[in-house]
Every structure is written in structure tokens, then in C-alpha cells.
Short mmCIF file of C-alpha atoms and ligand atoms in Angstrom, two decimals:
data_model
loop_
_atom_site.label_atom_id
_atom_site.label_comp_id
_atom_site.label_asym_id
_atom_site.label_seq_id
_atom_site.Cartn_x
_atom_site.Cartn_y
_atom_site.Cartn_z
CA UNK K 1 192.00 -23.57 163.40
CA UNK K 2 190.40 -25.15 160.23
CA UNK K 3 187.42 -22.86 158.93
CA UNK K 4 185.07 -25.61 159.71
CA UNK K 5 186.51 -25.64 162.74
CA UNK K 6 185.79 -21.94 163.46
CA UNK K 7 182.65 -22.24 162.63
CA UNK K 8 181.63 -25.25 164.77
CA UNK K 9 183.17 -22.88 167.48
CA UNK K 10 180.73 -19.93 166.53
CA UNK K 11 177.83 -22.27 166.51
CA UNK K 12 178.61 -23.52 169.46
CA UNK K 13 179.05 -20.68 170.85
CA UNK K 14 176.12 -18.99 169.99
CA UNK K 15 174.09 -21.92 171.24
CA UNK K 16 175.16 -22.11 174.55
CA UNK K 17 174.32 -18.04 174.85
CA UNK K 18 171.13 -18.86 173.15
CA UNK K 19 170.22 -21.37 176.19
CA UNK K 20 171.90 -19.58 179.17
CA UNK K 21 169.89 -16.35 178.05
CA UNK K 22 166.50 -18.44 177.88
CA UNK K 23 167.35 -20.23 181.23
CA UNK K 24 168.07 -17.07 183.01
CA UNK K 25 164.70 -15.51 182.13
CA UNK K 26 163.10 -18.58 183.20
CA UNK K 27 165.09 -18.61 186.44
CA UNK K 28 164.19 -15.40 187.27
CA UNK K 29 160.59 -15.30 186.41
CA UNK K 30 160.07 -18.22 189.21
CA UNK K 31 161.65 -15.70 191.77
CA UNK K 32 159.99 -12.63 192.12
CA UNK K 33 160.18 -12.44 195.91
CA UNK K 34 163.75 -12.82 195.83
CA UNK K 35 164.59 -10.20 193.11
CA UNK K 36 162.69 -7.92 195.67
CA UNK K 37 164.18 -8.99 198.43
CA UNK K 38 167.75 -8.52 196.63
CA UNK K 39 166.62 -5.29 195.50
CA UNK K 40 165.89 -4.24 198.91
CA UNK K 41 168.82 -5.68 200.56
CA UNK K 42 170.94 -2.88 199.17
CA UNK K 43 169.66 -0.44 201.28
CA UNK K 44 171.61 -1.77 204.20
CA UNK K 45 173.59 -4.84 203.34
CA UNK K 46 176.80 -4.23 201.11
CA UNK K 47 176.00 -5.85 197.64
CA UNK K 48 172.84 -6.99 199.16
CA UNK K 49 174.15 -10.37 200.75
CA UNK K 50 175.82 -11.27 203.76
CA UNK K 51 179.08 -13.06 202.10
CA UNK K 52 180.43 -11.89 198.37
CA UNK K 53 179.55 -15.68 197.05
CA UNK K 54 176.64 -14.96 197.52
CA UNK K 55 176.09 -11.91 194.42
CA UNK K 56 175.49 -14.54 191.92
CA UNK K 57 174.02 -14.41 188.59
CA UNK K 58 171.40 -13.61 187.21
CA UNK K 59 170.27 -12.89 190.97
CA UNK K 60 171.16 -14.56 194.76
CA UNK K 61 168.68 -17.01 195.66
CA UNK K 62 166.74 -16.11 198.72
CA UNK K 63 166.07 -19.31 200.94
CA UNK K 64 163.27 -19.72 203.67
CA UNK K 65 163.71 -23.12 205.48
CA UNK K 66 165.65 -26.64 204.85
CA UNK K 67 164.64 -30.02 205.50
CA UNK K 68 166.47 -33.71 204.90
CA UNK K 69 167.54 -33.11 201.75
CA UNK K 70 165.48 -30.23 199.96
CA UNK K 71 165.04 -26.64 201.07
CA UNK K 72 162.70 -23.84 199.80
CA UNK K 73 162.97 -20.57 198.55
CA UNK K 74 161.22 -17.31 199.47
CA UNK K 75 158.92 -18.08 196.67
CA UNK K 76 157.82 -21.77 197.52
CA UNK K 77 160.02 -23.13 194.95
CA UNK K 78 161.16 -26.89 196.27
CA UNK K 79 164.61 -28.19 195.26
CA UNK K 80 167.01 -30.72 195.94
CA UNK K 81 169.85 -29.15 197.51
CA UNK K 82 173.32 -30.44 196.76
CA UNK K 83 174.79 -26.82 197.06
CA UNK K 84 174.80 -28.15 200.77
CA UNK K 85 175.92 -24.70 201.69
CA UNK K 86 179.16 -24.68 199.77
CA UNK K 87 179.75 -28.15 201.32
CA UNK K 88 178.75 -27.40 204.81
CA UNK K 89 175.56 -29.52 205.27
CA UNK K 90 176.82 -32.88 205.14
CA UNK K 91 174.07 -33.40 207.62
CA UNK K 92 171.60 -32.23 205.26
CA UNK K 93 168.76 -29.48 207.18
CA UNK K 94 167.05 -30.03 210.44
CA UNK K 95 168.63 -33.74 210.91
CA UNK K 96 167.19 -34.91 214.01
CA UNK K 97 170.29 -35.75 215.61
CA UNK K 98 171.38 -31.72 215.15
CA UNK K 99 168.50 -30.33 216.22
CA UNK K 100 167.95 -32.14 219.44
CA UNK K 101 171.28 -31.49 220.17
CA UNK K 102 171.72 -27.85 219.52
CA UNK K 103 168.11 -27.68 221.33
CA UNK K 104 169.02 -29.38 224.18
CA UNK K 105 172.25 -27.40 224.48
CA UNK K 106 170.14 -23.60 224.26
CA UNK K 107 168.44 -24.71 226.59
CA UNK K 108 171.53 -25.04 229.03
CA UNK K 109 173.49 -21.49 227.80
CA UNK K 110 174.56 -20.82 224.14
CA UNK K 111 178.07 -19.62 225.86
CA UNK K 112 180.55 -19.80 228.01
CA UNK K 113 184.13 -19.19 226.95
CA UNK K 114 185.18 -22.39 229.24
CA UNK K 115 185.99 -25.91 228.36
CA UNK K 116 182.68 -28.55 228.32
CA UNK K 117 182.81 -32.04 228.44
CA UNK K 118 181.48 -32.56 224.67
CA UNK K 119 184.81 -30.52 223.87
CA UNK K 120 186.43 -33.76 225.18
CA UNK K 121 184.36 -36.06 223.02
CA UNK K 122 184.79 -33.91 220.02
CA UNK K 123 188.40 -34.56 220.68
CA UNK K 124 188.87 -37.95 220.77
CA UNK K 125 186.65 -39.17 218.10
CA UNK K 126 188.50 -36.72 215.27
CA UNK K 127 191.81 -38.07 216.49
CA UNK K 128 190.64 -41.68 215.80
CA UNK K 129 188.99 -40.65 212.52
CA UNK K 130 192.39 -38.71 211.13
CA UNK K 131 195.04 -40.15 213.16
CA UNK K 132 196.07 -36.81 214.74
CA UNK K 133 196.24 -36.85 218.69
CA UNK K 134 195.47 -33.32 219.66
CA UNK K 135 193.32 -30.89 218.88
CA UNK K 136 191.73 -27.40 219.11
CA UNK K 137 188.83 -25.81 218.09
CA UNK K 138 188.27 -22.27 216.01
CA UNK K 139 184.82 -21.13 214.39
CA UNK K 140 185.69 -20.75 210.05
CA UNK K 141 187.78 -22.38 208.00
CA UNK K 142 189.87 -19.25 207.54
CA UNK K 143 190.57 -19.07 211.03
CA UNK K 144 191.86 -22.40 211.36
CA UNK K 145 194.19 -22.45 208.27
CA UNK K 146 195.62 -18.77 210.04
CA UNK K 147 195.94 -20.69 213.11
CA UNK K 148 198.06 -23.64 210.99
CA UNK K 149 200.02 -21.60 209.12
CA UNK K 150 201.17 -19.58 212.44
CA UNK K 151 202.13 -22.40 213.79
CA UNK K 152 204.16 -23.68 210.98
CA UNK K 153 206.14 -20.71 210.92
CA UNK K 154 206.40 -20.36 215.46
CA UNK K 155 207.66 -23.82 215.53
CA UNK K 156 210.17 -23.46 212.89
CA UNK K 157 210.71 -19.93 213.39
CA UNK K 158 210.64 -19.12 209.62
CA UNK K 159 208.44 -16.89 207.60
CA UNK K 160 208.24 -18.32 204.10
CA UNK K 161 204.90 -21.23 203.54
CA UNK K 162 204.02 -22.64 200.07
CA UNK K 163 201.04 -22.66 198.62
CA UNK K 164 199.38 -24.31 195.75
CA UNK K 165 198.18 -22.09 192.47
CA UNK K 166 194.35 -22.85 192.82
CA UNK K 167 193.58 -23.82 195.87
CA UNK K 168 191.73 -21.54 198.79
CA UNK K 169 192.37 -21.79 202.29
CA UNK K 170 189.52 -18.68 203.56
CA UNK K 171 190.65 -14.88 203.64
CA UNK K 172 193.38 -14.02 205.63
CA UNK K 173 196.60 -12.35 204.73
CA UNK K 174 198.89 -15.57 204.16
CA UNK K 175 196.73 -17.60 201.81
CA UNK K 176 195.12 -15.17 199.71
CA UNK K 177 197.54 -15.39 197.10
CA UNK K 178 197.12 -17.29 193.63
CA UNK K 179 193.90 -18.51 194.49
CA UNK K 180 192.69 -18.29 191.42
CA UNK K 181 194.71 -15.91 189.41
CA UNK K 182 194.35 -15.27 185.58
CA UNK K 183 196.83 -16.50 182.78
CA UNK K 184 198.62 -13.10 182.59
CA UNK K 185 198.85 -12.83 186.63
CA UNK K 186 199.84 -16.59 187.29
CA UNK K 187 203.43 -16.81 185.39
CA UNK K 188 205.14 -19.54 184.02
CA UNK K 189 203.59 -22.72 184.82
CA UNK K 190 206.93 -24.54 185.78
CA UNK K 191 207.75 -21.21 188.14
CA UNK K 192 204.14 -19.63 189.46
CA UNK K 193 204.40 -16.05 190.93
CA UNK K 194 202.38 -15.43 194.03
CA UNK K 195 199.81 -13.16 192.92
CA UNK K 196 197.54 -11.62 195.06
CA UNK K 197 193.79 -12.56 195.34
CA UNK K 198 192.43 -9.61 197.22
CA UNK K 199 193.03 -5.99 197.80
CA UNK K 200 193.70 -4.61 201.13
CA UNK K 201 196.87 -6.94 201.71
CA UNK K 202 200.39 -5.71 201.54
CA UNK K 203 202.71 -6.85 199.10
CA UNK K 204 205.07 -7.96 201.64
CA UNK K 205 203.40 -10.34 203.27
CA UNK K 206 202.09 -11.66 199.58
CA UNK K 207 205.81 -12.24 199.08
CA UNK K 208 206.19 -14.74 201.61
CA UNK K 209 203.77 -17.10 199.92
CA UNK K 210 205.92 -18.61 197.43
CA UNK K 211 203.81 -20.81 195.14
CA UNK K 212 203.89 -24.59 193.84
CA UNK K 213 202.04 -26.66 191.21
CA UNK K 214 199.36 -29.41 192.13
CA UNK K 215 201.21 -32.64 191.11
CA UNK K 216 204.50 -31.49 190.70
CA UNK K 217 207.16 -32.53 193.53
CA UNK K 218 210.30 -30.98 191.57
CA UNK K 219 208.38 -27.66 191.89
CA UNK K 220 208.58 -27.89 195.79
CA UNK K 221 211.60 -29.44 196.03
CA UNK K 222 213.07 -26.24 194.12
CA UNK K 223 211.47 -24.22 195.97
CA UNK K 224 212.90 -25.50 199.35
CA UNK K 225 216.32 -25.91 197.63
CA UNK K 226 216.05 -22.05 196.61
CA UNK K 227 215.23 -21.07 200.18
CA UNK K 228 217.28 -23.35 202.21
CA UNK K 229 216.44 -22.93 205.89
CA UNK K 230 213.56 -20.49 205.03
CA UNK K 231 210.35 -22.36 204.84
CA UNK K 232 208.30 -23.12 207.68
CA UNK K 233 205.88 -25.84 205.71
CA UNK K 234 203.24 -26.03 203.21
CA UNK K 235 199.29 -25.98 203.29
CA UNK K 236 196.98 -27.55 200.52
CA UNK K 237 193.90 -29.00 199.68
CA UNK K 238 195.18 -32.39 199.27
CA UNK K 239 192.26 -33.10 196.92
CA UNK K 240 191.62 -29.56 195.46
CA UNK K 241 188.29 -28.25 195.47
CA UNK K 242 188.41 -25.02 194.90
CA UNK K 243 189.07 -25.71 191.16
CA UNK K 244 186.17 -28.44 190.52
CA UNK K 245 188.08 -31.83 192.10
CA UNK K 246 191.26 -32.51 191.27
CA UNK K 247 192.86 -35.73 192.68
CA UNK K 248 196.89 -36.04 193.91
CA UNK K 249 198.52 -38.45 191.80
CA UNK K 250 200.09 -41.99 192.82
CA UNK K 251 202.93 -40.78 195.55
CA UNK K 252 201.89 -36.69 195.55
CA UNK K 253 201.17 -36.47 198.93
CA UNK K 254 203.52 -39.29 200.57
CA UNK K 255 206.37 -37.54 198.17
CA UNK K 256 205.33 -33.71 199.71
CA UNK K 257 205.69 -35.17 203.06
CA UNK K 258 209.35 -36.12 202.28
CA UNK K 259 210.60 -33.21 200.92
CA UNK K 260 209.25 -31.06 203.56
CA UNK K 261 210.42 -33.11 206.65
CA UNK K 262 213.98 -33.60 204.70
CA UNK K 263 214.02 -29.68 205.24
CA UNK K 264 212.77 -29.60 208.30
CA UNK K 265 209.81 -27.83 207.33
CA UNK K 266 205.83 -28.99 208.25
CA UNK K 267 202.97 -30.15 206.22
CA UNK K 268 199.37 -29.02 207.00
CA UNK K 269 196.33 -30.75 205.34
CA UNK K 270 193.84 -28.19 204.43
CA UNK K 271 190.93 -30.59 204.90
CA UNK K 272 187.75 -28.01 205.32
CA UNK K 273 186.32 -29.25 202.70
CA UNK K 274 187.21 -32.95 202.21
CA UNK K 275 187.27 -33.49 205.85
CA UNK K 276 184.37 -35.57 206.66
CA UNK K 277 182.98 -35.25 203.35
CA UNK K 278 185.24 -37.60 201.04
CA UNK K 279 184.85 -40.06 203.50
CA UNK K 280 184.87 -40.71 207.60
CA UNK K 281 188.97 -39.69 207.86
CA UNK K 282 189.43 -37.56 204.96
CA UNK K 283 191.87 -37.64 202.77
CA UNK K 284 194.21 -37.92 205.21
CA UNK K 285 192.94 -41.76 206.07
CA UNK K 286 191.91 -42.36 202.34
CA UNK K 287 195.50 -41.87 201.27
CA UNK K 288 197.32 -43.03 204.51
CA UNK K 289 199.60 -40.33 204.25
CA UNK K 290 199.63 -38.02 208.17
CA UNK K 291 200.23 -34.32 207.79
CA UNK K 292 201.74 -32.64 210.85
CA UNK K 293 198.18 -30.54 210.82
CA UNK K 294 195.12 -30.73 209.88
CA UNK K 295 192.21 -28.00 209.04
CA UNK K 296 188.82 -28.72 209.29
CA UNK K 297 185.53 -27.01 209.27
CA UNK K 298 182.39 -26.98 207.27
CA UNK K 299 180.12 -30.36 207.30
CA UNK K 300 181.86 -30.42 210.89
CA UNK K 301 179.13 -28.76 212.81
CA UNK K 302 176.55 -30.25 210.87
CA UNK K 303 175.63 -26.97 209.88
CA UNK K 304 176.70 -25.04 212.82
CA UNK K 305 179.86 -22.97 212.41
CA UNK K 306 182.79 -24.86 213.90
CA UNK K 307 186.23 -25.41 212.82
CA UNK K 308 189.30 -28.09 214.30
CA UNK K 309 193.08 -27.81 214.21
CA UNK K 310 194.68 -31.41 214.63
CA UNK K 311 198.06 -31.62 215.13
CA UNK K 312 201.23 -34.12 216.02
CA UNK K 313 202.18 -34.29 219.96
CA UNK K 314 205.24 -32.68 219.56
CA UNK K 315 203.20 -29.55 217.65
CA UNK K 316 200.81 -29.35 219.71
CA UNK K 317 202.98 -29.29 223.17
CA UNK K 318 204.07 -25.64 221.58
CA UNK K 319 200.47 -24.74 221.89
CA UNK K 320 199.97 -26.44 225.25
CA UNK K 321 203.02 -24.73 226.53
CA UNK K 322 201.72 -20.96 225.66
CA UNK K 323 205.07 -21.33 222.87
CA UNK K 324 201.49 -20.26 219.83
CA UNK K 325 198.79 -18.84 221.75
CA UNK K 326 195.87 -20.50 220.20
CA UNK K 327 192.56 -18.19 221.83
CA UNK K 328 189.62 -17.05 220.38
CA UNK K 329 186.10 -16.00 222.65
CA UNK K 330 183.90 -18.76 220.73
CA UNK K 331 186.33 -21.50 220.46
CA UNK K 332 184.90 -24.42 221.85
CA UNK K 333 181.38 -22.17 221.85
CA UNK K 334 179.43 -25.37 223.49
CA UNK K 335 176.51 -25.10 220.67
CA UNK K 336 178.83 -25.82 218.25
CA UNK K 337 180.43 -28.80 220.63
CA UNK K 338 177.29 -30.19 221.02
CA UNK K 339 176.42 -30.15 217.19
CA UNK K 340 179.76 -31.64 216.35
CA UNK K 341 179.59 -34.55 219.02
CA UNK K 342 175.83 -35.05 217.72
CA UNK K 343 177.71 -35.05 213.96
CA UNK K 344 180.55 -36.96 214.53
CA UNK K 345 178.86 -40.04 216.43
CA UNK K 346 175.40 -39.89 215.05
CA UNK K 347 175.26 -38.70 211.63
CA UNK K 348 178.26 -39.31 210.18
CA UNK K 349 178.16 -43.07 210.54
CA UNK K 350 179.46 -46.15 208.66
CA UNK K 351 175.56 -46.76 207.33
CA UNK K 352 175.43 -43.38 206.11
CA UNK K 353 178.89 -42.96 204.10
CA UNK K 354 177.71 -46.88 202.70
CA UNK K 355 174.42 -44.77 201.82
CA UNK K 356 176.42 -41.93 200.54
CA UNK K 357 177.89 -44.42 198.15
CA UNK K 358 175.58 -46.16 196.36
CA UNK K 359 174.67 -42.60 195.21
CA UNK K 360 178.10 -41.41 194.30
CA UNK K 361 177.89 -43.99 192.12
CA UNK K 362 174.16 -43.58 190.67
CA UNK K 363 174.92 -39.83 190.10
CA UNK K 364 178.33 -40.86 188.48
CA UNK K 365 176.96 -43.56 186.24
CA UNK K 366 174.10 -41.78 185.40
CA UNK K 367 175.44 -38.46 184.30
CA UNK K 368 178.10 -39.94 182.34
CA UNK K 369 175.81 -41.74 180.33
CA UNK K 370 173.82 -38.69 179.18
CA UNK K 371 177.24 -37.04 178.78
CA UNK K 372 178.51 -39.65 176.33
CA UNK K 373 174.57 -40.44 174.46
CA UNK K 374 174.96 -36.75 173.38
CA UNK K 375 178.27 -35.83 172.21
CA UNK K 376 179.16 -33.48 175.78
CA UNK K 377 182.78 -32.96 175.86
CA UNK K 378 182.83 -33.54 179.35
CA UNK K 379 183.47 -35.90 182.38
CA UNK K 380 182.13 -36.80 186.09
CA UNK K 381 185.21 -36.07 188.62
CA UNK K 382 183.88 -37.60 192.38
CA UNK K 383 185.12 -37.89 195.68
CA UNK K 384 182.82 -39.47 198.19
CA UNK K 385 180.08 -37.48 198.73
CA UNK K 386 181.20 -34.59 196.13
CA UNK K 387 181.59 -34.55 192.94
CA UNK K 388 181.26 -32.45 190.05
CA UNK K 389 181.22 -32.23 185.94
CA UNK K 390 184.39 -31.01 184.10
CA UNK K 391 183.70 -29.91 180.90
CA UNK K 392 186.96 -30.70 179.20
CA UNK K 393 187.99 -33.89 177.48
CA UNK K 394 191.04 -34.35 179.40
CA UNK K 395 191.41 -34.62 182.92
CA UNK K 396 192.65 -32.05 184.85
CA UNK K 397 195.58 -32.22 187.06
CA UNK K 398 196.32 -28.77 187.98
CA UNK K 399 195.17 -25.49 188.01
CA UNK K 400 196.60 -24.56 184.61
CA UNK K 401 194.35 -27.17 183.71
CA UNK K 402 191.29 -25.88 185.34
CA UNK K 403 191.81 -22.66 183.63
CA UNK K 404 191.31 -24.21 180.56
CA UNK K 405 188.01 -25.43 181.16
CA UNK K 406 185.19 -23.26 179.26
CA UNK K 407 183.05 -21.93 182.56
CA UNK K 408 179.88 -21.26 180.36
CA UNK K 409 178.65 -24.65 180.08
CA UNK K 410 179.06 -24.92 183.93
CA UNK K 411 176.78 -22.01 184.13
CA UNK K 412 174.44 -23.19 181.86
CA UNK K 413 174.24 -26.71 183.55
CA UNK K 414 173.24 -24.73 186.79
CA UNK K 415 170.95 -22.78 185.44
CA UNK K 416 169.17 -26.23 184.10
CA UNK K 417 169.43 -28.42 187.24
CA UNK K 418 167.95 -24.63 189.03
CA UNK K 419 165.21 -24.56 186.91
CA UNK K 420 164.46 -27.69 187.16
CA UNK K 421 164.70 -28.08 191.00
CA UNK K 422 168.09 -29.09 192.12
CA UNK K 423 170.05 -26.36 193.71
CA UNK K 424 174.20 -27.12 192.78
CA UNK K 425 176.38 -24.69 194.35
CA UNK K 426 176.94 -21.49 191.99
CA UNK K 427 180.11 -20.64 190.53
CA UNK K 428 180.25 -22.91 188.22
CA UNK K 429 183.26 -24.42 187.51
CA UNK K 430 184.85 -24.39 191.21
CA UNK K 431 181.95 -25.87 193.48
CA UNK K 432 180.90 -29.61 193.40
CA UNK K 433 177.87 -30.94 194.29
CA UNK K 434 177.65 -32.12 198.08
CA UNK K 435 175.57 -35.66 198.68
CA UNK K 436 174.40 -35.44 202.08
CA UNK K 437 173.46 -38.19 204.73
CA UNK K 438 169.51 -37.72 203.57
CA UNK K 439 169.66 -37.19 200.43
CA UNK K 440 167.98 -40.72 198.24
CA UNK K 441 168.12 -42.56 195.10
CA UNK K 442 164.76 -40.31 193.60
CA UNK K 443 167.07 -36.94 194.63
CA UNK K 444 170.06 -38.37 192.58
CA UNK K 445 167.48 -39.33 189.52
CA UNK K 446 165.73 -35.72 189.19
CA UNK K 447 169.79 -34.54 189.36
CA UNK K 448 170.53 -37.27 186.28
CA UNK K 449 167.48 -36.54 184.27
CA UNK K 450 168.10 -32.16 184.61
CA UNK K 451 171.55 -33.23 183.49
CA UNK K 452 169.73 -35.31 180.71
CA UNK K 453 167.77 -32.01 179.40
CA UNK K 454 170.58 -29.98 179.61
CA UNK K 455 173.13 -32.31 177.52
CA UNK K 456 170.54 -32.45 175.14
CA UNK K 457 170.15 -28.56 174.69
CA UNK K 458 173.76 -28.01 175.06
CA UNK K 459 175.09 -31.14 172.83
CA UNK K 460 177.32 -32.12 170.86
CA UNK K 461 179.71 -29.22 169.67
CA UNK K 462 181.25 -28.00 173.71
CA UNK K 463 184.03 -26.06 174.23
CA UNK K 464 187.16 -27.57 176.21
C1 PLP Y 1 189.60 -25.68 201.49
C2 PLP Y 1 189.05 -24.50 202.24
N1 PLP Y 1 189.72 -24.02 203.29
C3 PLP Y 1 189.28 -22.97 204.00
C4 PLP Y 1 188.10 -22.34 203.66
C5 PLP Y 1 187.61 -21.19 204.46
O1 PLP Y 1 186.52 -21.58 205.25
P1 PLP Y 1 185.51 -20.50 205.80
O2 PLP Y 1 184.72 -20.00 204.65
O3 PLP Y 1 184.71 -21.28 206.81
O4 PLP Y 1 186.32 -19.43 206.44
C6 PLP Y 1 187.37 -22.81 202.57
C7 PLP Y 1 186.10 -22.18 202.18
O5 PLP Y 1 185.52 -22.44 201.16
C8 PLP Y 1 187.86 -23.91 201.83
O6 PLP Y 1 187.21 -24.39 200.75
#
């Protein structure tokens, strides 16, 4: 590095601490409910929260009510909410479609552990949307990626799945490896280790999540050379989104679908977060390439907790025939039936991904713009109604790429668009911003013109 160089870097540098200091004093001078609240939620809730994402800095956010496409905090503050619930409210808050339905459904038993006929409906519609013909349901995302990658290995009767470096698939034993590892836990990048991404699970079964690159078929196809007759199939994000958005290349998906099957091994779609968010089908129908399974859950339920396992026929005759035992007490739960059916054929609608659209595009357009008027070193990635800002000149492809990119600015940006009313999912660099079916063209603006302020403050020397 040049000295000039080095010393764009410190001034840069110093900057960005400069504003992310001054932005967190302002954010939490608006909040003094919620730094009691979070003060007095450690008395009796671990970390004071109710999920680990949720200990963010400089303090959690403490919500009181949602509506269309805002929602409020303990304090009165108003903002436009594209955290959507880490991509769960699709629906946007209190849709009137959801909340008659849900209503109407308390009112005839929350409960039941049997089938009801919205179970049916639920059904059929997802298997004409992603091309699957049978289904189950499950109640997180982490349950139904366990459920998938049990069945990948009962079918085949082999214990070894791949997994991508960077992308999440919830918190169970299997896929909490290399989630999001750092450089000195990761490996080489043409052979990633599988490093574990939690405590509390034993090395062995870490070791039987061997571990591929996004975009790279040679690293999967020497992986199932290596272990011949060993792998039971593969799960990923086929759009990761765990890591920002990162998008398969030309042939990715259609080529991992070759490999696998020339092995005799299974291919499961980890769609809880692109499911019905990129656009009505997923991925899955946006690429035309069919897994053997598909995950979903989030923006499923419209906000009510609900997760689907699609599979092929001949997959899902092993669960039909008692060959996986797929159970669980709130499977099916009829609230969440009743939600979905209301989501699937009343919210998520051909009008509202057209909707959804236009302002993918606005939001795109419009934060590129102040991105390239001030120098940012930095990029819109989107994917129907998500998207998010990389800030890195290149585009990234994998996770080694994603590592790369300097998570401050990300921070900072949040801390602007907070302050100034629009609430983007925290964690910076991972989450994306979730466009819902109610959100409107003046939403989008007061996102373009916080992005505006910020690029200004923050521009032109970035990291990256
Ligand atoms: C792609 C993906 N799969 C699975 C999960 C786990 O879902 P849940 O948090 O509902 O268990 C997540 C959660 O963020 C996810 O992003």
C-alpha cells in the first residue's frame, strides 16, 4: 500500500467511526423506553431477548404494534419496516386477509393435532407454485431443513450431506457448520473444512458435513468423487442470503442437480427465505431447475410461524409409508393453515409481486444513483422483493467474497436509515431488506433519500 494510500485508509477510517459513534448516540437518545425495557429484561430473559439476533447494537429495538407497512416502537417512534422480521412479513402487519383469517380460525380452536381441510389447500397451491407434488408441514425453518436432510440420508441410507460455506439452514446439529466461519477457521478456499458454528455439537456429527463453494461445481463433484457411495445429497440456499444476496451463476444449479443424481445422491432447495419472497415459485420456478426437496418457511404464514417440506413422489412415498417418520404436535397447527391458505391465495397474488416490482426497481435505481453521485464503493444486489447494498466494488460470488466486504459501512447505513425512520434488518452485512405486499412508492423514497444522507456522510473514500 502506497502512503497516500494508507492514509486515505486512516481517513476513511476514522470517518466512518466518527459517524457510527454520532448515529448511535442519536439512536439511542430516541429510545429511552427500550433501553429500560432491555435493561430490565435481564432479570429473567437470557441476554434480555427472546432469540440471540435479537442483542443488537447499540441496543435491541423494542416494538409495540405493526401495521401495512410501518410499525412502532415502545417509544412512538414510526418507521418503515423492511426488516420484515428477518424476511418473515412478506404480508406486511395486520393485512386484512391474515387477520380475518387467523380470527376466524381462534374462534373455531387454535389446535388440534389432526388434519383440516385448509391443510389440503395449503397443499395443492405450493405444489403448483414450485412444481413439487407432495408436501408436509413443520413450524421453523430449522425444523424443516432437519426434516430434509433426514430424509436425504433414510432414503439413501448414507450419512455424509454437503453444505455450502456461508449459507444457514436454522440450528440443528447437521447444518450448523461453516455458516459463517472466519478466514483462519474456513481453510483453503478450493478445499473448505467444516467448521463448526455453535458450541454444544459434537465433532462427529460436524464431520459429516463436508463443505462446498457457492459457484463452484468441480468442488462438489470432488467431493462426491472422494466419497463414492457416501453422500446422501446436498442442501443450499440456491440464492444465498445469509451472506447479503448472492446469485448462482449461468448452469450452477441445473449443473448441482447432475452431479448429485449421477451419484445417486438428492438435492434439497433450502428456500426459507427466497421461497415466496423472490417471486410466486421461488427460485426453484425462477431458474426452472426442480430439487428433489424443498424448505420453506418464513413469509409463508404471513407472519404466523409455519414451515413446508415439498418433495418428489417417489420421496415422499418413504414418508407416506412410515420408511421417515415425519411428526411433530403443531404440524399442520390449523392457525397457521389458515394463515397460509389466507397467504398463499390472497396476498401473495400476481397484482402484488407486479406491485412488488415496480419498487424493486425504484429502490434499485434510486440507491444506486446516490451510490455513484458520491463516490460509495458499493452496489445494489436484488432479488424480487429483497435486496440489499454490498459495499465492495466487485460482485460477490461466494462467501470468500462476502468476507471481504468491510461490515462497518453496513452498520453505519443502518444506523442512518434507523434514525431516520426505516427499520432494515440488523446485522449488517447478511440481512436484506424485505419489500412487502403494502409497502408504496413514498416508503421506497424515505428508504432512497436516508440512503442519500448517509452516502453523503460516508462518501467517497469506502473500504472494500
Ligand atoms: C435459509 C434459511 N433456512 C433456514 C432458516 C431457519 O429458519 P428458522 O429461524 O425459522 O428456524 C433460516 C433462518 O434465517 C434461513 O435463513
Amino acid at each position: 500500500m502506497t502512503t497516500e494510500a494508507s492514509t486515505d485508509t486512516k481517513l476513511a477510517d476514522t470517518k466512518l467511526k466518527e459517524i457510527i459513534a454520532a448515529q448511535e448516540e442519536i439512536f439511542v437518545r430516541r429510545q429511552p423506553k427500550s433501553q429500560r425495557l432491555a435493561e430490565q429484561a435481564k432479570q429473567h430473559l437470557a441476554g434480555g431477548v427472546t432469540s440471540s439476533w435479537q442483542i443488537t447494537a447499540p441496543q435491541p429495538v423494542w416494538l409495540s404494534r405493526g401495521r401495512g407497512s410501518k410499525v412502532t416502537d415502545v417509544d412512538g417512534n414510526e418507521y418503515v419496516d423492511l426488516h420484515g422480521g428477518y424476511g418473515a412479513a412478506l404480508a406486511g402487519h395486520a393485512h386484512p386477509a391474515i387477520a380475518k383469517a387467523v380470527a376466524e380460525q381462534a374462534q373455531n380452536g387454535t389446535h388440534f393435532a389432526q388434519p383440516t381441510p385448509d391443510a389440503v389447500a395449503v397443499a395443492q397451491e405450493l405444489a403448483r407454485r414450485f412444481g413439487l407434488p407432495i408436501w408436509r408441514f413443520a413450524n421453523s425453518g430449522t425444523e424443516a431443513t432437519m426434516d430434509a436432510v433426514h430424509l436425504m440420508r433414510s432414503i439413501t441410507g448414507r450419512d455424509l450431506i454437503i453444505k455450502i460455506e456461508g449459507c444457514y439452514h436454522g440450528h440443528h446439529d447437521s447444518v450448523q457448520v461453516s455458516v459463517a466461519p472466519d478466514e483462519q477457521d474456513a481453510g483453503p478456499q478450493e478445499k473448505p473444512r467444516s467448521a463448526p458454528s455453535s458450541s454444544g455439537i459434537p465433532r462427529a456429527i460436524t464431520d459429516l458435513t463436508l463443505i462446498a463453494t457457492f459457484n463452484d461445481l468441480d468442488g462438489v463433484a470432488r467431493l462426491l468423487e472422494e466419497n463414492e457411495n457416501e453422500i446422501a445429497g446436498m442442501i443450499l440456499e440456491p440464492v444465498m442470503m445469509n451472506a447479503g444476496i448472492i446469485k448462482p451463476e449461468p448452469g450452477y444449479l441445473a449443473g448441482l442437480k447432475e452431479l448429485l443424481h449421477r451419484h445417486q445422491a438428492l438435492l434439497t432447495f433450502d428456500e426459507v427465505k427466497t421461497g415466496l419472497t423472490v417471486g410466486p415459485g421461488g427460485v426453484t420456478r425462477n431458474e426452472n431447475v426442480q430439487p428433489d426437496l424443498i424448505t420453506l418457511a418464513k413469509s409463508l404464514g404471513g407472519g404466523v410461524s409455519v414451515a413446508a417440506i415439498g418433495g418428489t413422489a417417489q420421496i415422499m412415498a418413504h414418508v407416506a409409508d412410515g420408511g421417515y417418520e415425519m411428526v411433530g404436535t403443531f404440524n399442520g397447527n390449523p392457525l397457521a393453515m389458515a394463515a397460509t391458505r389466507a397467504m398463499l391465495t390472497e396476498v401473495a397474488t400476481p397484482e402484488a409481486y407486479q406491485n412488488i416490482e415496480r419498487l424493486r426497481q425504484r429502490a434499485a435505481a434510486g440507491i444506486q444513483d446516490a451510490i455513484n453521485e458520491n463516490g460509495l464503493v458499493a452496489h445494489v444486489v436484488t432479488a424480487g422483493a429483497k435486496g440489499c447494498v454490498v459495499f465492495s466494488a466487485e460482485p460477490v460470488t461466494n462467501y470468500r467474497g462476502f468476507l471481504g466486504v468491510d461490515d462497518r459501512y453496513s452498520h453505519a447505513h443502518w444506523l442512518y436509515q434507523h434514525n431516520g425512520g426505516v427499520f432494515l434488518p440488523p446485522w449488517g452485512k447478511i440481512e436484506q431488506w424485505l419489500i412487502s405486499v403494502q409497502h408504496n412508492e413514498a416508503d421506497i423514497d424515505r428508504l432512497i433519500e436516508n440512503f442519500a444522507v448517509f452516502a453523503r456522510a460516508a462518501g467517497p473514500a469506502t473500504g472494500g
